[in-house]
Coordinates of C-alpha atoms and ligand atoms in Angstrom, one line a residue:
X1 CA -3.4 6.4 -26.4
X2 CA -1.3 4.8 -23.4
X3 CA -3.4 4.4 -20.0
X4 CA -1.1 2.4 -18.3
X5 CA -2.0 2.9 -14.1
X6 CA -1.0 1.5 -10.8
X7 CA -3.7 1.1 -8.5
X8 CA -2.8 1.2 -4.7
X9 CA -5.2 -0.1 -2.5
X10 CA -5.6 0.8 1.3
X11 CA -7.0 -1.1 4.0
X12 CA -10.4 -0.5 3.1
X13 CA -10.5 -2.4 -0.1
X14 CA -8.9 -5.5 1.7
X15 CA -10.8 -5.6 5.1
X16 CA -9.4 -6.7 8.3
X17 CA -10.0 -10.0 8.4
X18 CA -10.7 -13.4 6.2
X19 CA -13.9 -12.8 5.8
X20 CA -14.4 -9.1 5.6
X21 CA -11.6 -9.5 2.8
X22 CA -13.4 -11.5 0.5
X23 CA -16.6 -9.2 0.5
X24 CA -13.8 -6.0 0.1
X25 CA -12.3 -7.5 -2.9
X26 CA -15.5 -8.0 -4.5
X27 CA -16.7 -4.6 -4.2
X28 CA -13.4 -3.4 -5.4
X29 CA -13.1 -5.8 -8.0
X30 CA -16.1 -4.4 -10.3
X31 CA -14.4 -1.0 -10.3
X32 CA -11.4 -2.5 -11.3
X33 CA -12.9 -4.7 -13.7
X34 CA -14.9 -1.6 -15.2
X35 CA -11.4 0.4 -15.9
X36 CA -10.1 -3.2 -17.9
X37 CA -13.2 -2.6 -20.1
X38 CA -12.5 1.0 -20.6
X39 CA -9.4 -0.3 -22.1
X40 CA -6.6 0.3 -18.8
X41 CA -3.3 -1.8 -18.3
X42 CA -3.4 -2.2 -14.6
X43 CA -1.3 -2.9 -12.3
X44 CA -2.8 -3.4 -8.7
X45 CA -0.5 -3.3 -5.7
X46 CA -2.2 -3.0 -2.1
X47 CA -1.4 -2.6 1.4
X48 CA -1.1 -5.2 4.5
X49 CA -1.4 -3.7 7.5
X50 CA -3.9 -6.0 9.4
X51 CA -3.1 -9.4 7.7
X52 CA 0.6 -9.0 8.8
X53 CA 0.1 -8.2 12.3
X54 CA -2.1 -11.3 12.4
X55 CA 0.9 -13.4 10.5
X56 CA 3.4 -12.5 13.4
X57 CA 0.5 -13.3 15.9
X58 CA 0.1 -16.7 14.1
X59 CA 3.7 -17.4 14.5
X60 CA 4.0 -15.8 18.3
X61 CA 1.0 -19.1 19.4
X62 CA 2.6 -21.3 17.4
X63 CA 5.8 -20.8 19.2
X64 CA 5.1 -21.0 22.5
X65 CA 4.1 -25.1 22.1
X66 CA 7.1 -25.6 19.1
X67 CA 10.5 -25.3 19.0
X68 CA 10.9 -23.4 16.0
X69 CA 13.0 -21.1 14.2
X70 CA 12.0 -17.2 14.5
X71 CA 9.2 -16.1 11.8
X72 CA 11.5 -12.8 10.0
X73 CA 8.9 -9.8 9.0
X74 CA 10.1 -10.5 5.5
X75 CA 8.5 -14.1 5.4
X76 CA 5.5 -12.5 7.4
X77 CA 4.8 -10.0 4.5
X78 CA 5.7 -12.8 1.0
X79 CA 2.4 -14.7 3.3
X80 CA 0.2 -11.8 3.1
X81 CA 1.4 -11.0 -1.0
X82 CA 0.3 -14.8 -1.2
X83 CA -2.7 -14.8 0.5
X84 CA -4.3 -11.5 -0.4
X85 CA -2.7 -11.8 -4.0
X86 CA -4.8 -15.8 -4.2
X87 CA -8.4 -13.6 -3.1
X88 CA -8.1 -10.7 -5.5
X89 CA -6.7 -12.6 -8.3
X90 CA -9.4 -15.2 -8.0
X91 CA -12.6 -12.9 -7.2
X92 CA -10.6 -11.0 -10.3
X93 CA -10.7 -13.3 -12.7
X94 CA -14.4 -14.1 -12.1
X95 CA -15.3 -10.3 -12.6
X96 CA -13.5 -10.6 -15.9
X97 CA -15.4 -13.3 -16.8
X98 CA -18.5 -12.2 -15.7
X99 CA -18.0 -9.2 -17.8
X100 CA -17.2 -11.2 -21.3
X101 CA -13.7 -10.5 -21.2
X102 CA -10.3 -12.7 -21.3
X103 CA -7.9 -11.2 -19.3
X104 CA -5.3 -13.0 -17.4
X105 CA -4.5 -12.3 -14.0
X106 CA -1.4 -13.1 -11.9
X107 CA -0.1 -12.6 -8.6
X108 CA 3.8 -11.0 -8.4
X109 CA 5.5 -11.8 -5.5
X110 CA 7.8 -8.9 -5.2
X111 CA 11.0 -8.1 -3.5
X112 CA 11.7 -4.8 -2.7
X113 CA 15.2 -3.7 -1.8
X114 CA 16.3 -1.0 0.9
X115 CA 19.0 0.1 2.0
X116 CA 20.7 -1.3 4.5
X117 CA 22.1 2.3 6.2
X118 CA 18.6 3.6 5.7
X119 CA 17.6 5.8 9.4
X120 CA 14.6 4.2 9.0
X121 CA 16.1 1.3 10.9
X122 CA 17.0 3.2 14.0
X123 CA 14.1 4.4 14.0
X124 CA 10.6 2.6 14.0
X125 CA 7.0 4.2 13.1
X126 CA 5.2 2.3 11.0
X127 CA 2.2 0.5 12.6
X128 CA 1.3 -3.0 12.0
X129 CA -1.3 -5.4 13.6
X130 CA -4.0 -5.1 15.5
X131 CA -4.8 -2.6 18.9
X132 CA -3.2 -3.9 21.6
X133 CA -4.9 -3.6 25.0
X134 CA -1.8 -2.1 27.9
X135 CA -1.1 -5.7 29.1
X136 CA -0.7 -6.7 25.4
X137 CA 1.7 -3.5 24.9
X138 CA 3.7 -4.7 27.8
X139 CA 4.0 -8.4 26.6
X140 CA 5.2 -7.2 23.4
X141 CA 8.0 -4.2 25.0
X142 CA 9.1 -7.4 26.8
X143 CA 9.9 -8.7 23.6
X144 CA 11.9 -6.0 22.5
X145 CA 9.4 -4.9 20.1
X146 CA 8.7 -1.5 19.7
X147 CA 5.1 -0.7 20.7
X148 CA 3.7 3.2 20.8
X149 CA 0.6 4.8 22.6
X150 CA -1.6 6.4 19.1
X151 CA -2.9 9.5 20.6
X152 CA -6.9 8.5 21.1
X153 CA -6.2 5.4 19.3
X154 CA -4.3 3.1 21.5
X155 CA -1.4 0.8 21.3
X156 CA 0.0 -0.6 18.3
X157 CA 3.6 -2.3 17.3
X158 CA 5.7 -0.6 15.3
X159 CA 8.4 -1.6 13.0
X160 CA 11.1 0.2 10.7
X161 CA 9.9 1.8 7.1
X162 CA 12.6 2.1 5.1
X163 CA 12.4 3.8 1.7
X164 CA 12.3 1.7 -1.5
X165 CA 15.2 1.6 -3.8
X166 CA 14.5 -0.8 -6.5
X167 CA 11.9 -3.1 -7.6
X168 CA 13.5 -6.9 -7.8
X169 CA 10.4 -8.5 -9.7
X170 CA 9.8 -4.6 -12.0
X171 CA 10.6 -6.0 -15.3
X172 CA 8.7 -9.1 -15.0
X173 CA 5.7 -6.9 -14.0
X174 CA 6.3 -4.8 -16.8
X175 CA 6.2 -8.2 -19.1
X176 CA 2.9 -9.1 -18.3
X177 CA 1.4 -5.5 -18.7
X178 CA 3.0 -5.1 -21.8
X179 CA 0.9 -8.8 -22.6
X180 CA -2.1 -7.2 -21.4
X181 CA -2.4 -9.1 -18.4
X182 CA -3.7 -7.8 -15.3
X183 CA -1.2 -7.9 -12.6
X184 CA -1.2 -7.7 -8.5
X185 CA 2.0 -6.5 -7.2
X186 CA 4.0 -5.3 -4.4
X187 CA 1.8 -6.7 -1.6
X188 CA 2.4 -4.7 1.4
X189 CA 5.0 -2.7 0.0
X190 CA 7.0 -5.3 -1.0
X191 CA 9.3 -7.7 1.0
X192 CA 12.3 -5.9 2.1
X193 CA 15.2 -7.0 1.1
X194 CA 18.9 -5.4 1.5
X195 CA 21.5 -6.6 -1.6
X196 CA 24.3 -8.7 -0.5
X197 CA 26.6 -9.6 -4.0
X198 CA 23.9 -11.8 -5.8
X199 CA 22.5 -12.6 -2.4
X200 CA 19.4 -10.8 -1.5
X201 CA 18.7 -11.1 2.4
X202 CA 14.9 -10.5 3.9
X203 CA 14.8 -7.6 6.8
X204 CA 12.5 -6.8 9.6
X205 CA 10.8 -3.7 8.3
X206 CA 7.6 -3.2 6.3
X207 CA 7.6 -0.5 3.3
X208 CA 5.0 1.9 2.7
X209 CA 3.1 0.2 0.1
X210 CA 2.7 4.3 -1.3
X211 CA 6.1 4.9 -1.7
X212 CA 6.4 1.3 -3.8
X213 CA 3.4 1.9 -5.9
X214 CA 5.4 5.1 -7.1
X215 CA 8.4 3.8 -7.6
X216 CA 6.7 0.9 -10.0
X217 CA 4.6 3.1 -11.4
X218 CA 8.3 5.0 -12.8
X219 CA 9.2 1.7 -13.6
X220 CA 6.8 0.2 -15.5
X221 CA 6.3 3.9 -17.3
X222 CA 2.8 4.5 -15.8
X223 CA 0.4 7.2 -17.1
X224 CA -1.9 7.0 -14.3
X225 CA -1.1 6.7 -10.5
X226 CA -4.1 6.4 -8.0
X227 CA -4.3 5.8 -4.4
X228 CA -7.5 4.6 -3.3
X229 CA -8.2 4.9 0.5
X230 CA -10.7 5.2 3.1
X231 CA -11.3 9.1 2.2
X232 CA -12.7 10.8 -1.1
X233 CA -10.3 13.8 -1.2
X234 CA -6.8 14.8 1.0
X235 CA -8.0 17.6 3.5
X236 CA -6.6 20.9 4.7
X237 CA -7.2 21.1 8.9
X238 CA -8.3 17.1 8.6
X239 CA -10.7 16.6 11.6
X240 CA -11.0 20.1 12.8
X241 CA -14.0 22.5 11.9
X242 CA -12.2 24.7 9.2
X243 CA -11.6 21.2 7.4
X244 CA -11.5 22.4 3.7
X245 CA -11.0 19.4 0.7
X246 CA -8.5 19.9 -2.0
X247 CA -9.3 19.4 -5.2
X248 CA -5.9 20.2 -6.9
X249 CA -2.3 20.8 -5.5
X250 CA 1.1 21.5 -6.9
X251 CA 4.1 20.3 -5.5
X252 CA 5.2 23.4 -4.0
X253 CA 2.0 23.8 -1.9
X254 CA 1.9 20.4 -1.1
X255 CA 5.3 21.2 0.7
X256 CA 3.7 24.0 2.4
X257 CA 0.9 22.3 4.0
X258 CA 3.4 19.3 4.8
X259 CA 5.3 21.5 6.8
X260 CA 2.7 23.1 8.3
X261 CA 1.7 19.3 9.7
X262 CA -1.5 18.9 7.6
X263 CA -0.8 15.4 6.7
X264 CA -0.8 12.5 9.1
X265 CA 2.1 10.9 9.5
X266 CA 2.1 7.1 8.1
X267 CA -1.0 7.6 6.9
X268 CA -2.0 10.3 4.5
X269 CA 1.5 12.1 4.4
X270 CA 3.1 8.9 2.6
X271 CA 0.4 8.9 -0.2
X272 CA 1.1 13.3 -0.5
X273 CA 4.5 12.7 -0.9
X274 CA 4.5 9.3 -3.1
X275 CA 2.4 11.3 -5.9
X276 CA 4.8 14.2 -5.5
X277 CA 7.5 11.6 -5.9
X278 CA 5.6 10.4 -9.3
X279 CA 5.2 13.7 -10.7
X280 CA 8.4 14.9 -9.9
X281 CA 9.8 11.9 -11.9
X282 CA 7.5 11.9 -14.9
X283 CA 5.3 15.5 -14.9
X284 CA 2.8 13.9 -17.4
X285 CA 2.1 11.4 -14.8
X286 CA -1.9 12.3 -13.8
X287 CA -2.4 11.7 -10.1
X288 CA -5.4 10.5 -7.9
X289 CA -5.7 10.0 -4.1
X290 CA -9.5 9.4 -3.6
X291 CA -12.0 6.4 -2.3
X292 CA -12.8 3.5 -4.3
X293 CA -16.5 4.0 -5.1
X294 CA -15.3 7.8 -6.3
X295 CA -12.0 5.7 -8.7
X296 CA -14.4 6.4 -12.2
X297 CA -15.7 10.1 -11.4
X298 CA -11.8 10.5 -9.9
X299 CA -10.5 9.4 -13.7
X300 CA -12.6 11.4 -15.3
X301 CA -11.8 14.8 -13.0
X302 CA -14.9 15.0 -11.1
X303 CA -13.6 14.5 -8.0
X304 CA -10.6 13.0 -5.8
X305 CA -7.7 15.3 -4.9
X306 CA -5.0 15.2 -8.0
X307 CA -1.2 16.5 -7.5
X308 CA 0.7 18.0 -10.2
X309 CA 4.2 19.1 -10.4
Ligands
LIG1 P1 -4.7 3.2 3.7 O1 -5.0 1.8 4.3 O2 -5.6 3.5 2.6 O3 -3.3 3.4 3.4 P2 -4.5 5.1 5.9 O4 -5.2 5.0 7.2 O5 -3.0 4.7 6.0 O6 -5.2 4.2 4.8 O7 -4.6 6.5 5.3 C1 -5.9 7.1 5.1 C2 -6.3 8.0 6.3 O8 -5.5 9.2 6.4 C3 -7.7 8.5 6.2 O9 -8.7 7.6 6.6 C4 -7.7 9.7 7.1 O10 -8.2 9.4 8.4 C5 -6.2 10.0 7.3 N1 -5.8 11.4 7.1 C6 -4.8 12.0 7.8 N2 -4.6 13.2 7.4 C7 -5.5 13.5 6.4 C8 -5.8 14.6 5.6 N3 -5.1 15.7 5.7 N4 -6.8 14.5 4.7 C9 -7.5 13.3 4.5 N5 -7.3 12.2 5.3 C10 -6.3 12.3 6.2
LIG2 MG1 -1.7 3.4 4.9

């Protein structure tokens, strides 16, 4: 039997910072490790939030005493792929070792293409970097960027999220799976890219590493698709005192509940609708959005929220 999976993982299993990040990965690296033994092809892909907000920031100091070229957001994110693709594939490899096994590991770095007419352009939500302070928020308006107030949050930058269309780098990924190699993929959603001819050009925008782990996980035929985040299961009235935990959803009531606004908006709605995308698309598809220390009881049905068509 098949158990072919993507893996997406949020912030949580990457930590916000150099060193947090290399504890993270090593937690998350013996669950991941575990499911290799139990005998799943895996394909990992993961988010990017913090590390490319401090990227740009890198390249914003380093400007101010060098005359250099702007730093595009597509450059920003193929440094994060590299970066956070170098700590998981190493700790990785270690935990496969450690656990008697031979298991190659790699590192895609994956171009994702958008489209170029995409609304998402003229319009920017998706948060990246750190909280800014109000002087920081200013700065960056200043810049043209485009910098919103979170409601009991604070500021942050935001930047366009287009929708993916296509995987550049999907067969090779496919490739090494179908070696039995574990792979790391789609860092940060990709790097956006719009088609020109042969030509593929970079664009300032940052894709929702959910909707690009579904669309791999069509590509690469997956059998599995989980989502681990910060929470075990996807909540009805999230953060209010009727909060109520679903355990099981079908498409049609996830609509429901989308409408009625029970899913945040770049954060838990883009996971919702990416497993609603990879059902849709392949109904045998099993689903998963829960936490990493619940990924094994979450395979096995015990607990996690799971979306069907
Ligand atoms: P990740 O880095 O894993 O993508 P996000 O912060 O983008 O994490 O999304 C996960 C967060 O979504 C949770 O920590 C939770 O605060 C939030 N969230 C919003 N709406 C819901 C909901 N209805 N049920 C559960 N969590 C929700
Ligand atoms: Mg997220």
């Amino acid at each position: 039997m098949s158990k072919r999976i993507v893996i997406a993982l949020g912030g949580n299993a990457l930590g916000k910072n150099l060193h947090e990040q290399m504890e993270a990965v090593q937690k998350t690296s013996k669950k991941i490790v575990a499911l290799l033994k139990e005998g799943y092809e895996i394909a990992l892909t993961h988010g990017n939030g913090p590390q490319v907000g401090l990227m740009l920031d890198c390249f914003d100091s380093y400007k101010i005493n060098h005359d250099i070229d702007e730093f595009t957001m597509s450059v920003c994110v193929s440094i994060t792929q590299g970066y956070i693709g170098y700590d998981l594939q190493n700790v990785m490899r270690e935990e496969i070792l450690n656990q008697g096994m031979n298991i190659p590991v790699s590192t895609v770095i994956t171009q994702v293409i958008v489209d170029k007419d995409d609304p998402a352009f003229s319009n920017p939500t998706k948060p990246i970097g750190l909280f800014l302070s109000e002087q920081q928020a200013e700065k960056g308006r200043k810049k043209g960027e485009h910098v919103i107030m979170i409601e009991g949050e604070g500021y942050r930058q935001v930047v366009a999220s287009p929708k993916p269309q296509h995987i550049v780098e999907s067969e090779t990924i496919k490739t090494l799976l179908d070696a039995g190699q574990l792979v790391i993929a789609c860092g940060g959603g990709g790097i956006p890219v719009i088609e020109q001819g042969n030509h593929l050009k970079g664009v300032a925008a940052v894709i929702d590493k959910d909707f690009s782990s579904a669309k791999l996980a069509k590509l690469i035929h997956a059998d599995y698709f989980v989502i681990l985040t910060n929470v075990e299961k996807v909540s009805l009235n999230y953060h209010k005192p009727n909060q109520e935990a679903i355990d099981k959803m079908n498409c049609k009531q996830a609509e429901e509940y989308i409408k009625q606004g029970h899913f945040k908006k770049g954060s838990m709605l883009p996971k919702v609708q990416a497993a609603m995308q990879v059902v849709r698309e392949n109904p045998k598809c099993k689903t998963l959005i829960t936490s990493l220390d619940k990924l094994s009881d979450g395979l096995s049905g015990k607990t996690g929220t799971t979306i069907v068509p």
